[in-house]
Short mmCIF file of C-alpha atoms in Angstrom, two decimals:
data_model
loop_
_atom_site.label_atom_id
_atom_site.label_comp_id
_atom_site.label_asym_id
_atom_site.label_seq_id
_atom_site.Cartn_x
_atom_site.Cartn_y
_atom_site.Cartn_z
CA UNK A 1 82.88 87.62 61.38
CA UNK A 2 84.55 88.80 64.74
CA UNK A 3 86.25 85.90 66.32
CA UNK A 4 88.37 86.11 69.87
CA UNK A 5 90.87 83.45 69.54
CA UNK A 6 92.39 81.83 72.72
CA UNK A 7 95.76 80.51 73.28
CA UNK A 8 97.03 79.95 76.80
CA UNK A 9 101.06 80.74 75.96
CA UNK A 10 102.18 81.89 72.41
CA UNK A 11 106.05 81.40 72.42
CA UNK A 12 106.75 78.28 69.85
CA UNK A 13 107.35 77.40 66.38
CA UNK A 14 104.25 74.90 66.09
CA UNK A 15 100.94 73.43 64.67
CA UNK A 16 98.85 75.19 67.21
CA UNK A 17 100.27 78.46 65.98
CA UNK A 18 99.77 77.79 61.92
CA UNK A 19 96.36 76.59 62.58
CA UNK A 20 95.61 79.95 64.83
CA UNK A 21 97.80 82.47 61.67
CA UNK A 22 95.25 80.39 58.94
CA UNK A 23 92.33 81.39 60.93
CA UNK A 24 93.52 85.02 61.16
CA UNK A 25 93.88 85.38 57.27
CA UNK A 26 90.19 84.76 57.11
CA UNK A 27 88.20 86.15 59.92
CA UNK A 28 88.45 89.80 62.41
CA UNK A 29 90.66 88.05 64.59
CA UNK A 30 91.96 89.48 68.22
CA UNK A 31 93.97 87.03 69.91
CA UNK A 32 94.28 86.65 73.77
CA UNK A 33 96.76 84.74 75.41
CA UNK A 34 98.59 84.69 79.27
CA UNK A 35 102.35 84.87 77.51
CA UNK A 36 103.35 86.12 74.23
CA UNK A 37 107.31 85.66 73.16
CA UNK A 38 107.24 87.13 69.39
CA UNK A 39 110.98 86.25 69.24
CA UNK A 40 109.89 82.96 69.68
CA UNK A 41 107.10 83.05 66.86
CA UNK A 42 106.27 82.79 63.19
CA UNK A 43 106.55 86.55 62.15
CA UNK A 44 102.80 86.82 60.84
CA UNK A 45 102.11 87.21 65.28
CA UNK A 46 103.35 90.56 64.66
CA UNK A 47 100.19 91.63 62.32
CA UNK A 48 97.37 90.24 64.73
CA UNK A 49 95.59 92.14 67.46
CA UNK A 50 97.12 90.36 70.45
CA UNK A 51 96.33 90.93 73.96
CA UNK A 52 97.82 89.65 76.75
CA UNK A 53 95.77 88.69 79.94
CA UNK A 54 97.29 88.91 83.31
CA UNK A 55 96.31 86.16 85.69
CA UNK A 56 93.70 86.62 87.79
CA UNK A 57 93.69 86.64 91.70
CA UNK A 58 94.65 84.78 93.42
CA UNK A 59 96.49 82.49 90.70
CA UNK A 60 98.88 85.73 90.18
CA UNK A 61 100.05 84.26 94.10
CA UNK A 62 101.24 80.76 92.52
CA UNK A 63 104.88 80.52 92.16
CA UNK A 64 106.13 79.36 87.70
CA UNK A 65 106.48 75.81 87.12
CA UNK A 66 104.45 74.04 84.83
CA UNK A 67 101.56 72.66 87.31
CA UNK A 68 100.75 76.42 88.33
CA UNK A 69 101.34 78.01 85.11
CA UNK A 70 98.61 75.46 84.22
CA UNK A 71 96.37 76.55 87.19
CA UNK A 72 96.97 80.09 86.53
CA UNK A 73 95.60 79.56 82.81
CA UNK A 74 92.60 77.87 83.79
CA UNK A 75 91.72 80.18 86.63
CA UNK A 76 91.70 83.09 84.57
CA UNK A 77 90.08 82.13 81.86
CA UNK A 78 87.43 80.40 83.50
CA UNK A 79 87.46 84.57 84.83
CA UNK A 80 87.10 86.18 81.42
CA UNK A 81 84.17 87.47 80.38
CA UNK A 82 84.65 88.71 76.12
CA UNK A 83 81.84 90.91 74.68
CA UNK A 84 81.51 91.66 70.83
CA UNK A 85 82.64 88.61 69.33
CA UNK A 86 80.89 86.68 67.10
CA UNK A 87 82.55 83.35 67.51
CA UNK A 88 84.41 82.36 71.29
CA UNK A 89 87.43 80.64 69.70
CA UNK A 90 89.64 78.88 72.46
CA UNK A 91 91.93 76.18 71.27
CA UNK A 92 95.23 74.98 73.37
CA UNK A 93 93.54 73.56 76.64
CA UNK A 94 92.79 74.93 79.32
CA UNK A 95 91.46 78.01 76.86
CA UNK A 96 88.44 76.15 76.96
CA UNK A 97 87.63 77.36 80.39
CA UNK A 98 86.93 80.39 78.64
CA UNK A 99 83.42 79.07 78.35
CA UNK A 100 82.22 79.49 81.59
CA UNK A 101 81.39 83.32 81.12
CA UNK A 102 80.94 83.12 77.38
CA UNK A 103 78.35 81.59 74.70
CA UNK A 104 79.13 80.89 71.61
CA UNK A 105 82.31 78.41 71.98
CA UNK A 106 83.83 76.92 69.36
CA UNK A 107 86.73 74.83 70.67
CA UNK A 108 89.21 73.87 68.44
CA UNK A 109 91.01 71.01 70.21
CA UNK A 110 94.82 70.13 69.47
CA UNK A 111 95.20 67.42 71.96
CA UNK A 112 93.68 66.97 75.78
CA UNK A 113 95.75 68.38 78.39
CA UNK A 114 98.97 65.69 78.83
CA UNK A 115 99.69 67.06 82.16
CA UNK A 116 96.51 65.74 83.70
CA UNK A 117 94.81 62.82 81.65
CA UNK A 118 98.23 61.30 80.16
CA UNK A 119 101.45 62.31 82.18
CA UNK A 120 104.52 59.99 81.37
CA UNK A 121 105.68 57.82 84.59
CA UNK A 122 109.21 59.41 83.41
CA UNK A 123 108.08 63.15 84.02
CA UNK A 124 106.28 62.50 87.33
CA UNK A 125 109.33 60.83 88.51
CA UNK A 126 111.34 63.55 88.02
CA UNK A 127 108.77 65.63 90.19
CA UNK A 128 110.00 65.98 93.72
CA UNK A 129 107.30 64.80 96.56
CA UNK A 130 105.93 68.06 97.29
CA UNK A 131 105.29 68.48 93.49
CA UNK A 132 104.09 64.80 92.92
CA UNK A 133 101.31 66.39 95.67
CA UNK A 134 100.46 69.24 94.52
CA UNK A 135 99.78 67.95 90.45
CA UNK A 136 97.69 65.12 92.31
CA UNK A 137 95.67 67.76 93.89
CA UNK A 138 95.62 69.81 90.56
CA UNK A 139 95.00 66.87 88.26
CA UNK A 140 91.65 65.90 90.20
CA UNK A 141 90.50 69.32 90.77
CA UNK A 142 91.23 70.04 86.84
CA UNK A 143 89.50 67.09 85.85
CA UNK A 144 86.29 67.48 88.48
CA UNK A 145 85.69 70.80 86.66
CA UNK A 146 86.88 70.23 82.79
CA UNK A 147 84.01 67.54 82.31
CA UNK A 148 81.37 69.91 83.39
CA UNK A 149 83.33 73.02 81.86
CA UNK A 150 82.89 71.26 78.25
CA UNK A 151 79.45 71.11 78.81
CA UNK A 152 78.63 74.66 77.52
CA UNK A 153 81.18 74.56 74.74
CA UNK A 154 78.82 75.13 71.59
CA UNK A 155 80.61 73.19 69.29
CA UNK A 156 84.01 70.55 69.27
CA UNK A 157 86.61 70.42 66.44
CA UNK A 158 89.44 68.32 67.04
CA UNK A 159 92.68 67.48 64.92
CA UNK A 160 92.57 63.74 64.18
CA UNK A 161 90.55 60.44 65.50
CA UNK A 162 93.26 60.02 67.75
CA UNK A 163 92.57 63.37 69.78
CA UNK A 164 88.27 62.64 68.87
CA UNK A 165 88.58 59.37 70.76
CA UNK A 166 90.36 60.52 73.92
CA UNK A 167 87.64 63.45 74.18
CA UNK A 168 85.36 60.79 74.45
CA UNK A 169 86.88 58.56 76.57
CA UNK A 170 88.09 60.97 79.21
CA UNK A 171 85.49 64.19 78.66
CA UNK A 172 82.82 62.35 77.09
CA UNK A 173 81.52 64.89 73.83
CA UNK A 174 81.77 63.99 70.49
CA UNK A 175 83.85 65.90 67.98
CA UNK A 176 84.18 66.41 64.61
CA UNK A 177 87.56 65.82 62.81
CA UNK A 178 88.99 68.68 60.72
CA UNK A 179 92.84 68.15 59.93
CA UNK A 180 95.31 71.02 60.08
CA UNK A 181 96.32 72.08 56.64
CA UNK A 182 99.92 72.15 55.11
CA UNK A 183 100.90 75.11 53.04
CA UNK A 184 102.67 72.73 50.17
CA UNK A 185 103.98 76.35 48.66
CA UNK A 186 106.52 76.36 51.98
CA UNK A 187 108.12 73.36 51.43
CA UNK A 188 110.20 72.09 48.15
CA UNK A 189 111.65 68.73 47.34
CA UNK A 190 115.37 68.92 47.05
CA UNK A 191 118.50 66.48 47.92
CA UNK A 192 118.34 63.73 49.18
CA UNK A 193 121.55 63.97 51.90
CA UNK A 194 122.86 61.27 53.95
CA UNK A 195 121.34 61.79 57.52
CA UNK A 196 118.19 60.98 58.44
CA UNK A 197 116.19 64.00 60.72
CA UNK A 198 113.96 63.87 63.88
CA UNK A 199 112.19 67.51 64.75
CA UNK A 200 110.64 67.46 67.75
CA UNK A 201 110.44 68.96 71.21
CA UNK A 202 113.04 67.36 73.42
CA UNK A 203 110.76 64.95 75.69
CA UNK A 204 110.73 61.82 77.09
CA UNK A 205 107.11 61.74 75.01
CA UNK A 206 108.72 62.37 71.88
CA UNK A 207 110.89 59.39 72.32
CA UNK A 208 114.15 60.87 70.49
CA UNK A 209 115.84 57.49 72.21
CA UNK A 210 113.88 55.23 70.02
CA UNK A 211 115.37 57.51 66.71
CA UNK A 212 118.67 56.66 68.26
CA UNK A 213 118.59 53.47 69.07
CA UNK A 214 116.72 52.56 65.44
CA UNK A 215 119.92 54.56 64.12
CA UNK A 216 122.52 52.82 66.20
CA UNK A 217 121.07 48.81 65.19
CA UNK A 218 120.61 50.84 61.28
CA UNK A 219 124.49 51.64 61.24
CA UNK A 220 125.39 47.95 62.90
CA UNK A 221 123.66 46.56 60.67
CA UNK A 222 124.63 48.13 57.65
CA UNK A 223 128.36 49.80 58.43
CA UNK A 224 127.16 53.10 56.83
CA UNK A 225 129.15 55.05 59.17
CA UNK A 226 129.08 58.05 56.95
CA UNK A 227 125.17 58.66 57.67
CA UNK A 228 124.17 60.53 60.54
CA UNK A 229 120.66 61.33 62.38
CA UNK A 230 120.06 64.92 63.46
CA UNK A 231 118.00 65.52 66.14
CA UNK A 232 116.18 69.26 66.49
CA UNK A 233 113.68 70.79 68.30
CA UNK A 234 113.02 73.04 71.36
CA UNK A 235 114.84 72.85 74.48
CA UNK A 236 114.87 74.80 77.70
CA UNK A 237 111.08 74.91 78.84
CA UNK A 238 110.54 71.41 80.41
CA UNK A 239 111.91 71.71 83.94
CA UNK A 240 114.04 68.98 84.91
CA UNK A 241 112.20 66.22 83.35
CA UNK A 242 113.40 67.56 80.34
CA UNK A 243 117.07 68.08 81.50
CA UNK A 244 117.25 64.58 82.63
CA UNK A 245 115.15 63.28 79.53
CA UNK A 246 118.21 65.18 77.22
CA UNK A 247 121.11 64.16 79.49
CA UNK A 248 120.16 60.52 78.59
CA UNK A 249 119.92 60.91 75.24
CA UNK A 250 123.58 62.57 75.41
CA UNK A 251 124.74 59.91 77.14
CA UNK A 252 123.42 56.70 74.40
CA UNK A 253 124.37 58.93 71.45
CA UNK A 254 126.94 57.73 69.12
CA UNK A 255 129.24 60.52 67.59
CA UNK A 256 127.51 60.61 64.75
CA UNK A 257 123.91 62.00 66.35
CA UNK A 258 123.74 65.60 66.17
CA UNK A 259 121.83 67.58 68.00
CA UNK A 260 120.22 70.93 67.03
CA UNK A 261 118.41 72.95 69.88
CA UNK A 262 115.82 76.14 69.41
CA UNK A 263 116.45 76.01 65.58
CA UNK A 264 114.42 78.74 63.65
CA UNK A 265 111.68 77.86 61.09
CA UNK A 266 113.75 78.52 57.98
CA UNK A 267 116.60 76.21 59.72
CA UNK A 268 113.66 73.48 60.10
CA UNK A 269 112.81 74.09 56.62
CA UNK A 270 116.21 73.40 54.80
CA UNK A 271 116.84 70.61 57.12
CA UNK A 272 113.85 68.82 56.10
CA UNK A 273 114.16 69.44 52.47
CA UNK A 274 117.47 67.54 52.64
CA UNK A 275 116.91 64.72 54.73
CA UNK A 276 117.08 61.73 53.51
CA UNK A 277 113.75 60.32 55.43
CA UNK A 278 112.07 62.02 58.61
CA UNK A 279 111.94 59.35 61.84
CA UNK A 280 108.67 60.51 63.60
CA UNK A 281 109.17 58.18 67.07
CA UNK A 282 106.44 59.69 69.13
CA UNK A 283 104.13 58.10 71.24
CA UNK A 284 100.32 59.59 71.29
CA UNK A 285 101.56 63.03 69.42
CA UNK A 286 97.16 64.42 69.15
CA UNK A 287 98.23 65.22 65.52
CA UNK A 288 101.78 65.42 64.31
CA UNK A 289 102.52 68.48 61.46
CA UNK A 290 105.71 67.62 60.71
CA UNK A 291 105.06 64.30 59.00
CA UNK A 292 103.01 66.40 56.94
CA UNK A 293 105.57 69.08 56.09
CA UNK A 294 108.24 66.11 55.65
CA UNK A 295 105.78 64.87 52.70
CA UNK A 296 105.23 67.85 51.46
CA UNK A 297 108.97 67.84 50.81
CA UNK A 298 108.85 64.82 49.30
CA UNK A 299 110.12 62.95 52.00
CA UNK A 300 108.91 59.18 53.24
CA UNK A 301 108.33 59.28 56.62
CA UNK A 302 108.67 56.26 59.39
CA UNK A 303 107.01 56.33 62.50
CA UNK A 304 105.71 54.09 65.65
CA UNK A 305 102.67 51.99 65.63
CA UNK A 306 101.93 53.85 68.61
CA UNK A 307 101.82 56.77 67.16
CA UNK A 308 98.40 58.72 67.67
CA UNK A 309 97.64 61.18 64.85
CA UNK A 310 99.44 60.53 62.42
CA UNK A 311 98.10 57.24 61.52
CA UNK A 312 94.82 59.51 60.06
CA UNK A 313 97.47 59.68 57.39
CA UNK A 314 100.33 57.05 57.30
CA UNK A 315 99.48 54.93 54.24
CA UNK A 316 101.40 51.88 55.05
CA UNK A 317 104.06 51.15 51.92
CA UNK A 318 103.33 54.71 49.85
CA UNK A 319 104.14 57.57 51.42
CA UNK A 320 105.82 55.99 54.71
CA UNK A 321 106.07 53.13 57.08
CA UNK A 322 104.48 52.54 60.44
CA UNK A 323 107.21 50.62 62.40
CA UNK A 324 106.34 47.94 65.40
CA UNK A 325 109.26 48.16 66.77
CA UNK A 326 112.79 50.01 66.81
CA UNK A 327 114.28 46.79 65.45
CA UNK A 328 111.68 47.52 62.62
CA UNK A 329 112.17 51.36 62.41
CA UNK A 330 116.16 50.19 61.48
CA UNK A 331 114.87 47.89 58.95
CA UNK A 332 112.95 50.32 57.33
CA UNK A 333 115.49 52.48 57.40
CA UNK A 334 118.02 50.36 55.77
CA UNK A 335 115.08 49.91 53.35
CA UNK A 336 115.21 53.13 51.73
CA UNK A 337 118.99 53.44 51.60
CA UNK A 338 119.43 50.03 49.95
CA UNK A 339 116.47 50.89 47.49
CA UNK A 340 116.61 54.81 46.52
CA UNK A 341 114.78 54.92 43.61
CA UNK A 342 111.51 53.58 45.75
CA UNK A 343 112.58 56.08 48.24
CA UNK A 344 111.86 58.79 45.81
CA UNK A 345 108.98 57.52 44.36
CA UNK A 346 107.50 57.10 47.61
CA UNK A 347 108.41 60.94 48.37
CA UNK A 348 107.38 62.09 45.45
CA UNK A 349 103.60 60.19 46.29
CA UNK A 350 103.67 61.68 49.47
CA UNK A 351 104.14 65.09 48.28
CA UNK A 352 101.31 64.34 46.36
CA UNK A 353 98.90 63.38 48.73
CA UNK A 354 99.81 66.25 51.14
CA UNK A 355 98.55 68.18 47.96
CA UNK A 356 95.10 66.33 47.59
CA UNK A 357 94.26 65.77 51.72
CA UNK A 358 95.42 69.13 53.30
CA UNK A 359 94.51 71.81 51.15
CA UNK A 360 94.29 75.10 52.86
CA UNK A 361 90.88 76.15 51.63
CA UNK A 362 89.22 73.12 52.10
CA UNK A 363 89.76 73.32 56.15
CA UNK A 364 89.11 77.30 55.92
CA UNK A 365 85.79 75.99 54.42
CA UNK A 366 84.87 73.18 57.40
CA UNK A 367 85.73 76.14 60.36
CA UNK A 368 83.54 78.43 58.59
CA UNK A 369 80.85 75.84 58.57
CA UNK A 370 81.27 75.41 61.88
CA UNK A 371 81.19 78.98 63.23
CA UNK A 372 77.65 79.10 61.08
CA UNK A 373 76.55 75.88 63.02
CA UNK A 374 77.93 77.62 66.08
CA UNK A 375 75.93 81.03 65.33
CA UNK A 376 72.68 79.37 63.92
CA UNK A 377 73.07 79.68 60.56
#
């Protein structure tokens, strides 16, 4: 089965891009995508068929910033026209503007487009006025033509109720759920050192200041001053919403928060492994892999009720906690310390259930079915 997978950018270390290499290990797979950093990517990129579009005029006009890249994505594949593929497959949005000139769509949704349905009053007030103009112009146009652009999509995966119920509410199409799975072979339980680890894109979404503030009230509380929280993840393509987001977090940090910029996947790996817990503090993450990898290290994870995603999976008391509040993230976290043999139990469930829940061939067998149901089969 021929399948033309669509990625607007390819140029992190994420979910999107696992989900995409598990797909290629089963199906003909070209990729096409508007930017394409393989220094910047899992090293599998460098087997696949990838092809990089250029944007399409008049887009190509529009200046970089991450409005216009946006525009220039949607523009030109709302452009492309693919012949000899079985299976359309677009998944980061706006690649599902690819259906306009194509049939046979089978979106694979990872979240709805932040930018436009759920930007953070912290980002768009670090846009200047003519900016805060021109994403209220692009927001309404985007979302004028993305609820009649989803209309010829064949078919809607999506990564977790969280993501399924904001397609409805803001697109209005149903989904089906089919969970990204974790590769337990990549991940091994191992020691349990004395810091506890946030890995996330820097961004005021991710909420890194809860993780420190939990960890500050954690180390009042408990005078563990030999502990620390590391804090990793990418930094350097978020404008200055970003650079203000991460001079604030500078600026509350005790000594004893480290931070750990653009770290590579076997850095992510080992730091994991050795955490002592993994702090998940985001706010409406679509799905959240890392919780997922952190268990499949045998590591409890804490995050916010607020959390989106990864509540499909959070069991309350087994293989993490799902925390109220930052006071309560502390208390957890003083929890575990104070109790370590629960701690490992709890890990050791986790790792467990990761097993059971996220098996690679079970979600290779659900996309299948759905590029039959997509075909006519």
């Amino acid at each position: 089965m021929k399948l033309a997978v669509i990625q607007p950018h390819l140029h992190v270390y994420g979910g999107v891009e696992k989900v995409i290499l598990e797909i290629a290990k089963n199906f003909d797979v070209t990729v096409y995508t508007l930017t394409y950093k393989p220094e910047s990517l899992y090293p599998e990129f460098g087997n696949l068929d990838i092809r990089v579009l250029k944007p399409m005029w008049p887009s190509a006009l529009l200046p970089s910033n991450r409005i216009f890249n946006a525009l220039k994505a949607s523009w030109t594949f709302y452009k492309t026209e693919l012949d000899d593929y079985d299976i359309i497959n677009p998944h980061g949005s706006p690649a599902e503007w690819i259906a306009n000139k194509n049939s046979n769509v089978l979106w694979y949704n990872h979240g709805i487009m932040r930018e436009v349905f759920d930007i953070s009053s912290f980002r768009r007030k670090a846009y200047k006025p003519p900016t805060r103009v021109a994403h209220f112009v692009f927001s309404n146009i985007f979302k004028f033509i993305e609820k009649h652009m989803v209309k010829n999509i064949s078919y809607t995966l999506t990564n977790s109720n969280y993501s399924k119920t904001l397609l409805w509410k803001y697109l209005g199409i149903e989904a089906e759920v089919l969970h990204p799975a974790v590769d337990l072979g990549h991940f091994k339980p191992k020691a349990h050192s004395k810091y506890f680890l946030v890995v996330s894109r820097i961004g005021y979404e991710k909420r890194q200041h809860y993780a420190i503030e939990a960890f500050k009230k954690f180390i009042q509380k408990t005078k563990r001053k030999d502990w620390k929280l590391i804090i990793a993840g990418g930094y350097g393509d978020g404008g200055k919403a970003q650079e203000d987001y991460f001079n604030m977090l500078k600026s509350i940090a005790p000594k004893n928060v480290q931070f750990m910029l653009n770290i590579t996947e076997p850095e992510k790996r080992k730091l994991i492994e050795n955490c002592y817990a993994l702090l998940f503090p985001s706010m409406n993450e679509p799905f959240g892999i890392v919780p997922l990898e952190a268990m499949a290290a045998g590591k409890v994870v804490i995050v916010m009720r607020d959390c989106g995603g990864p509540l499909d999976y959070m069991q309350e008391g087994k293989n993490g906690f799902i925390a109220p509040s930052i006071e309560a993230m502390a208390d957890r976290m003083n929890f575990l310390v104070e109790h370590r043999k629960i701690n490992e139990e709890m890990g050791k469930f986790a790792r467990k259930y990761v097993f059971n829940n996220f098996k690679t061939h079970d979600f290779i067998r659900a996309f299948k079915k759905a590029c039959r149901l997509v075909m006519g089969g």
